[in-house]
Each structure stands twice: as structure tokens, then as C-alpha cells.
Coordinates of C-alpha atoms in Angstrom, one line a residue:
Chain T
M17 CA 167.4 317.1 40.3
A18 CA 169.0 313.8 41.1
G19 CA 168.7 310.8 38.7
P20 CA 165.7 308.5 38.7
F21 CA 165.2 306.3 41.7
L22 CA 162.0 304.6 40.5
E23 CA 161.8 303.0 37.1
V24 CA 158.5 301.7 35.9
T25 CA 157.9 300.0 32.6
A26 CA 154.7 298.1 32.9
T27 CA 151.8 296.8 30.8
K28 CA 148.7 295.6 32.6
R29 CA 145.9 294.1 30.6
Y30 CA 142.2 294.0 31.3
P31 CA 139.4 292.7 29.1
T32 CA 138.4 296.2 27.9
F33 CA 141.5 298.2 28.8
E34 CA 145.2 298.2 28.6
L35 CA 147.5 300.2 30.9
K36 CA 150.9 301.1 29.6
V37 CA 153.4 303.2 31.5
D38 CA 157.1 303.9 31.0
A39 CA 158.7 306.4 33.3
S40 CA 161.9 307.1 35.1
V41 CA 160.8 308.9 38.2
P42 CA 163.2 311.3 39.9
P43 CA 163.0 311.8 43.7
G44 CA 160.6 314.6 44.8
I45 CA 156.9 314.7 44.4
T46 CA 155.5 313.2 41.2
A47 CA 151.9 313.4 40.4
V48 CA 149.9 310.8 38.4
F49 CA 147.2 312.8 36.8
G50 CA 144.2 311.8 34.7
P51 CA 140.4 311.5 34.6
S52 CA 138.8 308.7 36.7
G53 CA 139.1 305.3 35.1
S54 CA 142.4 306.2 33.4
G55 CA 144.4 303.6 35.4
K56 CA 146.0 305.8 38.0
T57 CA 145.3 303.6 41.0
T58 CA 146.3 300.6 39.1
I59 CA 149.8 302.0 38.7
L60 CA 150.1 302.5 42.4
D61 CA 148.8 299.0 43.1
C62 CA 151.3 297.5 40.7
I63 CA 154.2 299.4 42.4
A64 CA 152.9 298.4 45.8
G65 CA 152.6 294.7 44.7
L66 CA 148.9 294.4 45.1
K67 CA 148.4 293.9 41.4
H68 CA 150.8 292.5 38.9
P69 CA 151.6 293.8 35.5
E70 CA 151.7 291.1 32.7
E71 CA 154.8 292.7 31.3
G72 CA 157.5 295.0 32.4
E73 CA 159.9 295.8 35.2
I74 CA 159.6 298.0 38.3
S75 CA 162.7 298.9 40.3
L76 CA 163.2 301.1 43.3
N77 CA 166.6 302.5 44.2
G78 CA 168.2 299.8 42.1
R79 CA 166.2 297.0 43.7
V80 CA 164.0 295.0 41.3
L81 CA 160.5 294.8 42.8
A82 CA 158.9 293.0 39.8
S83 CA 160.1 291.9 36.5
S84 CA 158.3 289.7 34.0
S85 CA 161.5 288.7 32.2
R86 CA 163.5 287.9 35.3
K87 CA 160.6 286.3 37.0
V88 CA 160.8 288.5 40.0
R89 CA 157.8 289.4 42.0
L90 CA 158.4 290.7 45.5
K91 CA 155.5 290.5 48.0
P92 CA 153.9 293.8 49.1
E93 CA 155.5 293.4 52.5
E94 CA 159.0 293.1 51.0
R95 CA 158.8 296.3 48.9
R96 CA 159.4 299.0 51.6
I97 CA 156.8 301.2 50.1
G98 CA 154.2 303.2 52.1
Y99 CA 150.7 303.4 50.7
M100 CA 148.1 306.0 51.7
F101 CA 144.8 304.7 50.3
Q102 CA 142.1 306.9 49.0
E103 CA 139.6 305.7 51.6
G104 CA 142.2 305.9 54.4
L105 CA 141.6 302.2 55.2
L106 CA 142.5 302.6 58.9
F107 CA 142.0 299.4 60.9
P108 CA 138.7 300.1 62.6
H109 CA 139.5 297.8 65.6
Y110 CA 142.7 299.5 66.5
S111 CA 143.3 302.8 68.2
V112 CA 145.1 305.6 66.3
I113 CA 148.4 304.8 68.0
D114 CA 148.0 301.1 67.3
N115 CA 147.3 301.9 63.7
I116 CA 150.4 304.0 63.5
S117 CA 152.6 301.4 65.1
Y118 CA 151.2 298.5 63.2
G119 CA 153.7 298.9 60.4
Y120 CA 156.4 300.3 62.6
K121 CA 156.5 297.1 64.6
R122 CA 156.9 295.0 61.4
T123 CA 159.8 297.2 60.2
P124 CA 163.3 295.7 60.9
R125 CA 165.1 297.8 63.6
E126 CA 168.0 298.7 61.3
R127 CA 165.6 300.3 58.8
R128 CA 163.6 302.3 61.2
W129 CA 164.6 305.9 60.8
I130 CA 161.2 307.6 61.2
Q131 CA 159.8 307.4 64.7
P132 CA 156.1 307.3 65.5
D133 CA 156.6 310.1 68.1
H134 CA 158.0 312.3 65.4
L135 CA 155.1 311.7 63.1
V136 CA 152.6 312.4 65.9
E137 CA 154.3 315.7 66.4
L138 CA 154.6 316.6 62.7
L139 CA 151.0 315.7 61.9
D140 CA 149.5 317.1 65.2
L141 CA 148.0 313.7 66.3
G142 CA 148.8 314.0 70.0
S143 CA 145.2 314.4 71.1
L144 CA 143.9 311.6 69.0
L145 CA 146.1 308.7 70.0
E146 CA 143.6 306.7 72.0
R147 CA 140.7 307.2 69.7
R148 CA 139.3 304.7 67.3
P149 CA 139.1 305.6 63.6
G150 CA 135.3 305.6 63.8
N151 CA 135.5 308.6 66.0
L152 CA 137.8 310.7 63.7
S153 CA 136.9 313.4 61.2
S154 CA 137.8 312.8 57.6
G155 CA 140.8 315.1 57.8
E156 CA 142.0 313.4 61.0
R157 CA 141.7 310.0 59.4
Q158 CA 143.8 311.1 56.4
R159 CA 146.5 312.4 58.8
V160 CA 146.5 309.1 60.7
A161 CA 146.7 307.1 57.4
L162 CA 149.6 309.3 56.4
A163 CA 151.4 308.7 59.7
R164 CA 150.7 304.9 59.5
A165 CA 152.3 304.7 56.0
L166 CA 155.3 306.7 57.0
A167 CA 155.9 304.8 60.2
T168 CA 157.4 301.9 58.1
S169 CA 160.2 304.3 57.1
P170 CA 159.4 303.6 53.4
E171 CA 161.6 304.4 50.5
L172 CA 158.6 305.7 48.5
L173 CA 155.2 307.0 49.6
L174 CA 152.2 306.3 47.3
L175 CA 149.3 308.6 47.8
D176 CA 146.0 307.8 46.1
E177 CA 143.8 310.9 45.9
P178 CA 144.5 311.8 49.5
L179 CA 142.3 314.9 49.3
S180 CA 139.3 313.5 47.5
A181 CA 137.5 312.3 50.7
L182 CA 137.9 315.7 52.2
D183 CA 135.7 318.8 52.3
M184 CA 137.0 321.6 50.2
G185 CA 137.9 323.5 53.4
L186 CA 140.3 320.8 54.6
R187 CA 142.2 320.2 51.4
G188 CA 144.7 323.0 51.9
R189 CA 145.5 321.8 55.4
I190 CA 146.3 318.3 54.3
L191 CA 148.3 319.6 51.4
R192 CA 150.4 321.6 53.8
Y193 CA 150.9 318.6 56.0
L194 CA 152.1 316.7 52.9
K195 CA 154.5 319.4 52.0
A196 CA 155.7 319.5 55.6
V197 CA 156.3 315.8 55.5
H198 CA 158.2 316.1 52.3
R199 CA 160.4 319.0 53.6
D200 CA 161.0 317.2 56.9
L201 CA 161.6 313.6 55.8
A202 CA 162.5 314.0 52.1
I203 CA 160.6 310.9 51.1
P204 CA 159.8 310.7 47.4
M205 CA 156.1 310.6 46.7
L206 CA 153.9 309.4 44.0
Y207 CA 150.7 311.4 44.2
V208 CA 147.6 310.3 42.3
S209 CA 145.0 313.0 41.5
H210 CA 142.4 314.0 39.1
A211 CA 142.5 317.7 40.1
I212 CA 145.0 319.7 38.1
S213 CA 145.3 322.5 40.7
E214 CA 146.5 319.9 43.3
V215 CA 149.1 318.7 40.9
M216 CA 150.2 322.3 40.2
A217 CA 150.4 323.0 43.9
I218 CA 152.4 320.1 45.0
A219 CA 154.2 318.2 42.2
D220 CA 157.6 318.6 40.7
M221 CA 156.8 316.2 37.9
V222 CA 153.5 314.9 36.5
L223 CA 152.7 311.7 34.6
V224 CA 149.5 312.2 32.5
L225 CA 147.3 309.2 31.9
S226 CA 144.2 308.8 29.8
H227 CA 142.5 305.5 29.2
G228 CA 145.6 303.7 30.3
K229 CA 147.9 305.6 27.9
Q230 CA 150.7 307.7 29.1
L231 CA 150.3 311.0 27.4
A232 CA 153.1 313.0 29.0
F233 CA 155.7 312.9 31.7
D234 CA 157.1 316.3 32.5
Q235 CA 156.9 319.3 34.8
P236 CA 153.4 320.3 35.6
R237 CA 153.6 323.8 34.1
K238 CA 154.9 322.5 30.8
V239 CA 152.4 319.6 30.7
L240 CA 149.5 322.0 31.5
L241 CA 150.2 323.8 28.2
E242 CA 149.8 320.7 26.1
P243 CA 146.5 320.9 24.2
Y244 CA 145.7 317.2 24.9
V245 CA 146.2 317.8 28.6
H246 CA 144.2 320.9 28.7
S247 CA 141.2 319.0 27.3
L248 CA 141.5 316.6 30.3
V249 CA 141.5 319.4 32.7
G250 CA 138.0 320.6 32.0
S251 CA 137.5 324.3 31.1
G252 CA 137.2 326.7 34.0
S253 CA 138.6 324.3 36.6
L254 CA 142.1 325.8 36.6
E255 CA 142.9 327.2 40.0
N256 CA 145.9 328.8 41.7
M257 CA 146.5 327.1 45.0
L258 CA 148.7 329.3 47.2
D259 CA 150.1 328.8 50.7
G260 CA 150.3 331.8 53.0
Q261 CA 149.6 333.0 56.4
V262 CA 146.9 335.2 58.0
E263 CA 148.2 338.8 58.3
E264 CA 145.3 340.8 59.8
H265 CA 141.6 340.9 60.1
L266 CA 139.4 343.9 59.4
P267 CA 136.3 344.2 61.7
P268 CA 134.8 340.8 62.5
G269 CA 133.1 339.1 59.6
S270 CA 134.5 341.3 56.9
L271 CA 137.9 340.9 55.3
T272 CA 141.0 339.0 56.1
A273 CA 144.4 339.7 54.7
V274 CA 146.6 336.7 53.7
R275 CA 150.2 337.0 52.8
S276 CA 151.5 334.6 50.2
G277 CA 155.0 335.1 49.1
D278 CA 155.3 338.9 48.7
A279 CA 151.6 339.3 47.7
L280 CA 148.9 340.4 50.1
L281 CA 145.5 339.0 49.3
W282 CA 142.2 340.1 50.8
L283 CA 139.5 337.6 51.1
S284 CA 136.1 337.7 52.6
G285 CA 134.2 335.4 54.9
I286 CA 136.8 333.0 56.1
P287 CA 135.2 330.8 58.8
G288 CA 136.5 330.6 62.4
E289 CA 139.1 332.5 64.5
R290 CA 142.4 332.8 62.7
P291 CA 145.0 334.7 64.7
P292 CA 147.7 336.4 62.7
E293 CA 150.4 334.1 61.4
T294 CA 148.1 331.1 61.2
P295 CA 149.1 329.1 58.1
I296 CA 146.4 329.1 55.5
S297 CA 146.0 328.0 51.9
V298 CA 143.8 329.7 49.3
A299 CA 142.5 328.9 45.8
I300 CA 141.9 331.5 43.1
P301 CA 140.1 330.2 39.9
A302 CA 142.2 331.4 37.0
R303 CA 139.1 332.5 35.2
D304 CA 138.0 334.9 37.9
I305 CA 141.1 337.1 37.5
I306 CA 141.0 340.3 35.5
V307 CA 144.2 341.5 33.8
A308 CA 144.5 345.3 33.5
L309 CA 147.2 347.5 32.1
D310 CA 146.5 350.6 34.2
V311 CA 145.8 350.8 37.8
P312 CA 142.0 350.6 38.1
S313 CA 140.3 353.0 40.5
R314 CA 136.9 353.5 42.1
M315 CA 136.1 349.8 41.9
S316 CA 134.6 347.2 44.2
A317 CA 137.2 344.5 43.8
R318 CA 139.4 344.4 46.9
N319 CA 142.6 343.0 45.3
I320 CA 144.7 345.0 42.8
L321 CA 148.0 343.2 42.5
H322 CA 150.8 344.9 40.6
G323 CA 153.4 342.8 38.8
R324 CA 155.0 341.7 35.6
V325 CA 153.9 339.2 32.9
E326 CA 156.1 336.1 33.1
S327 CA 154.8 334.1 30.2
I328 CA 151.8 333.8 27.9
H329 CA 150.4 330.5 26.6
P330 CA 147.5 330.1 24.2
I331 CA 145.7 326.9 25.1
D332 CA 142.4 325.6 23.7
N333 CA 140.3 328.6 23.1
N334 CA 141.8 330.6 25.9
V335 CA 145.1 332.1 26.9
L336 CA 147.0 331.5 30.2
V337 CA 148.9 334.4 31.5
Y338 CA 151.4 333.9 34.3
A339 CA 152.2 337.0 36.2
D340 CA 154.6 337.6 39.1
V341 CA 152.9 339.7 41.6
G342 CA 155.0 338.8 44.6
T343 CA 153.9 335.2 44.0
S344 CA 153.3 333.6 40.7
I345 CA 149.6 333.6 39.6
M346 CA 148.0 332.4 36.5
A347 CA 145.0 334.1 34.9
E348 CA 142.9 332.7 32.1
I349 CA 141.7 335.3 29.5
T350 CA 140.3 335.2 26.0
P351 CA 142.4 335.6 22.9
E352 CA 140.4 338.7 22.1
A353 CA 141.4 340.3 25.4
L354 CA 145.0 339.3 24.8
E355 CA 145.0 341.1 21.4
N356 CA 143.1 344.1 22.7
L357 CA 145.5 344.6 25.6
G358 CA 148.6 343.8 23.4
L359 CA 150.0 341.8 26.3
R360 CA 153.6 340.6 26.1
E361 CA 156.2 339.1 28.4
G362 CA 157.8 341.4 30.8
Q363 CA 155.0 343.9 30.7
D364 CA 153.7 345.7 33.8
V365 CA 150.2 344.5 34.7
Y366 CA 147.6 344.7 37.4
L367 CA 145.6 341.6 38.4
V368 CA 142.2 342.4 39.8
I369 CA 140.5 339.8 42.0
K370 CA 137.3 340.1 44.0
S371 CA 137.7 339.2 47.6
S372 CA 135.0 336.6 47.3
S373 CA 136.8 334.9 44.4
I374 CA 139.6 333.9 46.8
I375 CA 138.6 330.7 48.6
A376 CA 140.1 329.7 51.9
L377 CA 141.1 326.0 51.7
D378 CA 141.1 325.5 55.5
Chain L
M269 CA 116.5 262.4 87.5
I270 CA 119.4 262.2 85.2
T271 CA 121.9 259.4 86.2
T272 CA 125.7 259.6 86.5
E273 CA 126.0 257.4 83.4
E274 CA 123.8 259.8 81.5
L275 CA 125.9 262.8 82.7
Q276 CA 129.0 261.0 81.4
V277 CA 127.3 260.6 78.1
V278 CA 126.6 264.3 78.0
A279 CA 130.1 265.2 79.0
L280 CA 131.6 262.9 76.3
S281 CA 129.3 264.4 73.7
L282 CA 130.4 267.9 74.7
Q283 CA 134.1 266.8 74.5
V284 CA 133.6 265.1 71.1
A285 CA 131.8 268.0 69.6
A286 CA 134.2 270.6 71.0
V287 CA 137.4 268.8 69.9
G288 CA 135.8 268.0 66.5
T289 CA 134.9 271.6 66.0
L290 CA 138.4 272.8 67.1
L291 CA 140.0 270.3 64.7
A292 CA 137.9 271.5 61.9
L293 CA 138.4 275.2 62.6
P294 CA 141.8 275.8 61.0
F295 CA 140.7 274.0 57.9
A296 CA 137.4 275.8 57.8
L297 CA 139.2 279.2 58.3
W298 CA 141.6 278.4 55.5
I299 CA 139.0 277.1 53.1
G300 CA 136.5 279.9 54.0
W301 CA 139.1 282.5 53.5
F302 CA 140.2 281.0 50.2
L303 CA 136.6 280.8 48.9
A304 CA 135.9 284.4 50.0
K305 CA 139.1 285.8 48.3
S306 CA 139.8 283.6 45.4
S307 CA 138.5 283.9 41.9
L308 CA 140.6 281.0 40.5
P309 CA 138.9 278.2 38.6
G310 CA 139.8 275.7 41.3
K311 CA 137.4 277.5 43.6
A312 CA 134.2 275.8 42.2
L313 CA 135.8 272.4 42.7
L314 CA 136.8 273.1 46.3
D315 CA 133.4 274.6 46.9
T316 CA 131.7 271.4 45.8
L317 CA 134.1 269.2 47.6
V318 CA 133.5 271.1 50.9
S319 CA 129.7 271.0 50.5
F320 CA 129.8 267.2 49.9
P321 CA 129.5 266.0 53.5
L322 CA 126.5 268.3 53.8
V323 CA 124.4 266.3 51.3
L324 CA 126.0 262.9 51.5
P325 CA 124.4 260.5 54.0
P326 CA 126.5 260.8 57.1
V327 CA 126.9 257.0 57.1
A328 CA 128.7 257.3 53.8
T329 CA 130.9 260.1 55.2
G330 CA 131.7 257.9 58.1
Y331 CA 132.6 255.0 55.8
V332 CA 135.0 257.1 53.8
L333 CA 136.5 258.3 57.1
L334 CA 136.8 254.7 58.2
L335 CA 138.6 253.8 54.9
I336 CA 141.1 256.6 55.5
M337 CA 141.6 256.2 59.2
G338 CA 141.2 252.4 59.5
R339 CA 144.2 250.0 59.9
E340 CA 144.4 249.5 56.2
G341 CA 143.8 253.2 55.3
P342 CA 146.6 255.6 54.4
V343 CA 146.4 257.7 57.5
G344 CA 145.4 255.0 59.9
K345 CA 148.3 252.8 58.7
A346 CA 150.8 255.7 59.2
L347 CA 149.5 256.5 62.7
Q348 CA 149.7 252.8 63.6
S349 CA 153.2 252.3 62.4
W350 CA 154.7 255.7 63.6
F351 CA 152.9 256.2 66.9
G352 CA 151.2 252.8 67.6
I353 CA 147.9 254.7 67.7
D354 CA 144.7 253.2 66.5
V355 CA 142.1 256.0 66.2
V356 CA 139.1 254.0 64.9
F357 CA 136.5 253.1 67.6
T358 CA 137.8 255.7 70.0
W359 CA 136.3 259.1 71.0
V360 CA 138.9 260.8 68.8
A361 CA 137.3 259.1 65.8
A362 CA 134.0 260.3 67.0
A363 CA 135.5 263.8 67.2
L364 CA 136.9 263.5 63.6
A365 CA 133.4 262.5 62.4
A366 CA 131.8 265.4 64.2
G367 CA 134.4 267.8 62.8
L368 CA 134.0 266.5 59.2
V369 CA 130.2 266.8 59.1
A370 CA 130.4 270.2 60.8
M371 CA 133.0 271.6 58.4
P372 CA 130.7 272.5 55.5
L373 CA 128.5 274.6 57.8
M374 CA 131.5 276.3 59.3
V375 CA 133.2 277.0 55.9
R376 CA 130.0 278.7 54.7
A377 CA 129.6 280.8 57.7
I378 CA 133.3 281.8 57.7
E379 CA 133.2 282.5 54.0
V380 CA 130.4 285.0 54.5
A381 CA 132.0 286.6 57.5
V382 CA 135.4 287.0 55.7
A383 CA 133.7 288.4 52.6
G384 CA 132.1 291.0 54.8
V385 CA 135.5 292.5 55.6
D386 CA 136.9 295.0 53.1
P387 CA 139.6 293.1 51.2
R388 CA 141.6 296.3 50.9
L389 CA 142.2 296.4 54.6
E390 CA 144.3 293.3 54.1
F391 CA 146.1 295.1 51.3
A392 CA 146.8 297.9 53.7
S393 CA 148.2 295.5 56.2
R394 CA 150.4 293.9 53.6
S395 CA 151.7 297.2 52.5
L396 CA 152.7 297.9 56.1
G397 CA 154.9 294.8 56.1
A398 CA 152.6 292.1 57.2
G399 CA 152.6 288.6 55.6
R400 CA 149.4 286.9 54.5
L401 CA 149.0 285.0 57.8
W402 CA 149.7 288.0 60.0
A403 CA 147.3 290.1 58.0
F404 CA 144.6 287.5 58.3
F405 CA 145.0 287.0 62.1
T406 CA 145.4 290.7 63.0
I407 CA 143.0 292.3 60.6
T408 CA 140.5 290.0 58.8
A409 CA 139.9 287.5 61.6
P410 CA 139.3 290.1 64.4
L411 CA 136.9 292.0 62.1
A412 CA 135.1 288.8 61.2
R413 CA 135.2 287.5 64.7
R414 CA 131.4 287.4 65.2
G415 CA 131.0 285.4 62.1
I416 CA 133.8 283.1 63.0
I417 CA 132.5 282.5 66.6
A418 CA 129.0 281.9 65.1
A419 CA 130.5 279.4 62.7
V420 CA 132.2 277.5 65.6
L421 CA 128.9 277.4 67.5
L422 CA 127.0 276.2 64.5
G423 CA 129.6 273.5 63.9
F424 CA 129.5 272.6 67.6
A425 CA 125.7 272.2 67.5
R426 CA 125.9 270.1 64.4
G427 CA 128.7 268.0 66.0
L428 CA 126.6 267.3 69.1
G429 CA 123.9 265.7 67.0
E430 CA 126.2 263.6 64.8
F431 CA 125.0 260.0 64.5
G432 CA 125.6 258.3 61.2
A433 CA 129.2 258.9 60.6
T434 CA 130.0 258.4 64.3
I435 CA 128.5 255.0 64.6
V436 CA 130.5 253.8 61.5
V437 CA 133.9 255.1 62.5
A438 CA 133.7 255.1 66.3
G439 CA 131.1 252.4 67.1
N440 CA 128.6 252.7 69.9
I441 CA 130.7 251.7 72.9
P442 CA 129.2 252.8 76.2
G443 CA 131.6 255.0 78.2
R444 CA 134.0 255.3 75.4
T445 CA 132.3 256.4 72.2
Q446 CA 128.7 256.6 73.1
T447 CA 127.5 260.2 72.5
I448 CA 124.0 261.5 73.2
P449 CA 122.4 260.4 69.8
L450 CA 123.9 256.9 70.1
F451 CA 122.8 256.6 73.7
V452 CA 119.3 257.7 72.8
F453 CA 119.1 255.3 69.9
N454 CA 120.4 252.5 72.1
R455 CA 117.8 253.2 74.9
I456 CA 114.9 253.4 72.4
Q457 CA 116.0 250.0 71.0
V458 CA 115.8 248.4 74.5
G459 CA 112.6 250.2 75.4
D460 CA 114.1 252.5 78.1
D461 CA 112.1 255.5 76.9
A462 CA 112.5 257.5 80.1
A463 CA 116.3 257.7 79.7
A464 CA 116.0 258.4 76.0
V465 CA 113.6 261.3 76.7
R466 CA 115.9 262.7 79.4
L467 CA 118.9 262.9 77.0
I468 CA 116.7 264.2 74.2
V469 CA 115.7 267.0 76.4
A470 CA 119.4 267.6 77.4
S471 CA 120.5 267.7 73.7
M472 CA 117.6 270.0 72.9
V473 CA 118.7 272.4 75.7
L474 CA 122.4 272.3 74.4
A475 CA 121.4 272.8 70.8
L476 CA 119.0 275.6 71.7
L477 CA 121.7 277.3 73.7
A478 CA 124.2 277.1 70.9
L479 CA 121.7 278.4 68.4
L480 CA 120.6 281.2 70.6
V481 CA 124.1 282.5 71.0
H482 CA 124.7 282.0 67.3
Q483 CA 121.5 284.0 66.4
H484 CA 122.6 286.7 68.8
L485 CA 126.0 287.0 67.1
V486 CA 124.7 286.9 63.6
R487 CA 121.7 289.2 64.1
R488 CA 123.5 292.0 65.8
Q489 CA 125.0 294.6 63.6
P490 CA 128.8 294.4 63.2
A491 CA 130.2 296.5 66.0
R492 CA 131.2 300.0 65.0
T493 CA 134.6 299.8 66.6

């Protein structure tokens, strides 16, 4: 991975609260994770120039955006940073296309390298262009907000809980759009979230915050294993978020097969018509996965995935087991189960998952 | 029926009130915006200062204006020496007086209207490369437009009725600075009640019209655009 492009050293004081961050952020997707009220949005606001840290320095690609010692404070409009707000904040009196071109028009010609037309295509906005934000669904609004921020050809994209305003069913879709944007445009992103499964699914690095304090800054998988991080996650909320595509349907209304990596997952009751090869994302709660040493037989669960244990991590009162079953999946089991099975790395295992435990995310 | 002279009085009044309101508008927008957005300590002072003409006797407001705009006043002197213009006792002075007394009402209405627009929309605009002014005129002002138009109408209606400050700073010169209230006062003084009543009715109609449109704008729910 390339060297840091964003350097943030900042202290922001409030009467009851102090936010302190020190991070050299590499390009890629970096998550800012923490419970609500931990100061995540404040970091984004400071980087965007909407709030100002009392002390510290923020620089982007070698440009100093703000510095308390050097008395520099660029205005938000001088920072070349795209911001996708939690509530979308589309301009209600402009059409979709006017929202998207609002920032594009304000971007100097020589810096425009992302064209609105391209964003419209990438984010499937073609049929929405003349609509007003009031007539859009929540998922459509987020896509327009994303396009609007990107149309300024920013050097960095800030995303504040882009999925939180969405129904569960739409999250996977927006997440896939975000990944597509990242693949296609290679814009570094800073992604605020309080959902660890989102962080695991999208981020290369994660900065963990609690009550304004920076607890960790590392790769999500490593960070997840830290005891203090696990206590923030909330027990039982660990999920595997996987991308895949529809492979086939059994008779209407029953089961659907989804291929993710080399694993074939059967899930029940996905809504709507999904022809084969439709992209889809699914979530599997880590707690709902059974780990078995022998191939189970005569059993109702529809998924029996064969693979190999990658790593085993005791956390809190539980154990996380990562297994490669054609795609990497984590299962959460009890220490008793671990001991009883005598699990170790490299061992052959079967992961057993009920079709109803796999949730389609769009 | 209404005479040509009286029609001219009505026309002059409309002109004075309209120009006064338009002169006051940029200041009212700026101050209203500032009061809606700011949390600085200076806010309370500005707030009081702006409200002052609302509670001060208009005659006193007019006198202060006279001190500033008169030949010996700082602004009046400058206008006199640079452009050879003497504003005092002209319709422009009447317009200034109307604008000044209308301003507190306008500021209040604009402050409320601007505060009703989500401030983060302006943030969004800034993050998309817009400067403060551009953000205000493309986002906040259009979204607060009903309140702003309502403020203008309210100021206009107030300006139409302005008497005390006007008579001090612009005099009561028939055909030049005599607006409806001054004309009415003048006619009552000389016992021409019929003419006074005619213009009282005219000013009632004008004020009522402005207030009706104002009510209509304020009452209707903000458009879901």
C-alpha cells in the first residue's frame, strides 16, 4: 500500500468532551468506527472545514488544509474534498441533474476529471435526472448524493454513515455501488460507520473511536480481535457481509442459490425477481453458523460448506473462527465448543448454515 | 372622485416605500442571515441595535437620520462634496426614512425564514465548492424565498405608512416629498376631510393588499419541492 496521503493530527474541545485523533491515512477505504457520540462525524467535519480543531494539523496530498501552528485554515470550498452527508442533504429545489452538476460547475476546468455523465452511468441514475429529491426513494437519494460529491473530482471522499438512512434490504446495493466507485475512480474514502460488519465488508483500514479517544488504527480484521474493540461491537452483532451473484432458483418462493467467491450459498425467501447473474449481497450473522468436524447428514440446514480453518481468535467470552470455504467466513462459537472439537488452524471443517440465516441485503 | 394630485401622492408613496424597502433589503438579508446563523457575543448587541427603530419614536429616528444625512452630517457632507447631491428634503430622504423604519420588521422576518432552512444544506453547498455568498443565493435564499418575499411586503406596508421620520428628514413638500400620511395630515389640518378620507381609504386598500399577500405567503406550508 502506498504511503499516507492524508495526515490528521487534531484536538477539538467541547465543554464535556474532547476529540483527539492522530492518524496517517493511506489511500484506499478507511473506516472511522465507533459508537454514536464518539466524535466520528466531527472528524469528517474538521477535515471538510465545517468545524475547526483548536489544535493540530490536517494535510491532504501534501497540501496543508488546516494548521493551528501555521495559522492556516482553508475554506471548505478550497479543500477539494467531497462529502456525502448522512441525511443526503440534496438541494430540494434542484432536480437530480442540477444537484449533480452544482459542484461540477464550481470545479475549475483543469481539475475536472470525473464527468457527470460517467457518474450517471456508474450509479444508474439515468431515469432519475429530471426528478426532484422529494420524489426519490432513500436509496436513490444516497446514490444522487454520492454522484453530487464525486462530480467535484475530489481528492478524498468523506462518507458519513451512508447506509444508516437505508432499509436493511438496500444496504448491500449501496455498498456495491461504493465499491464500484472505488474500483472505477480510485478515490480514497473515509467512511464513518457504527456497524462493524460494514467496516469489515468495505474498509482496508479502520480508525476506532470511543468518547473522542482514538483506540486503534489498523486493518479491520486485526482491530476486531482487540478486546476493547469487541466490547464496542456489541455481542451477537458480528456479521459476514458477502458479495455474490444469483446462480439459480428452485421452484418459485423456495430457495435461491448465490455464488460468492467459490462458495455456493442457499438462501430462502429473497424478494422479487432476480434472474441468474444478478449481483446480490448477503449477510450471515457469525453466531448463526455451526462448525462441524464431520460432514453432517440427514439435517434440515441447507448449507454445508466444506473448508479449512484459517485462524482462531478468542475474544471476550467467545471464539472467532475464520474458515476458507471458497470465500472467507467467520463463525462465532463458545470456548467450550472450541475445546470439545479440538479445533486448530489448517483443520478440515464444515460450516452449517440454515438458509433462513442468510439475509439478502438487496 | 380621486384627483390627479391625489393620484400623484399615491404614486410617490408607492415609489418611496418600494425604493426604501429595496434599499433596506440587502442589509436586512445580511443582518437576518447573521442573526440566524451566528452564536457570537456580538449577536445580542446587533439584535438590540436593529430593533431600536422599532421602539424609538419615528421622529427620533428621523432626527438621527437628519444628523447623518444633513449638510453637516458625515454622510451628507461626503455626498455634497463628492457628487454635489443634497439628499435631505427630497423623496430619496423619504425613501431612506421608510427603509430605516421598515428594516427591523424585515430583519425579524428574514431571520425566521433563514433559520427555517437546514444549515447543513449550506455546508453541503460549501463542500461542493461554493463560497458563502454563492451558497446563500443559490441555496438558503431560494429555500427561504417565501419568508423573504413576505419580509419585503411587510417592510413595504410599513414604509407606506411612515410619517414621523419622513416629516423630519424629508419635510412635507407637495409634489416632492408629500406621501400619503403627510398629505392626509395636511388635509385634516386645513379641514379638507373629504380628500383626507379618500387617501385614508387608498392607504387602507394598499396596506390590506400587502398584508393579504404576506399572510398568504406566511401561512402556506413551505412548498415540498
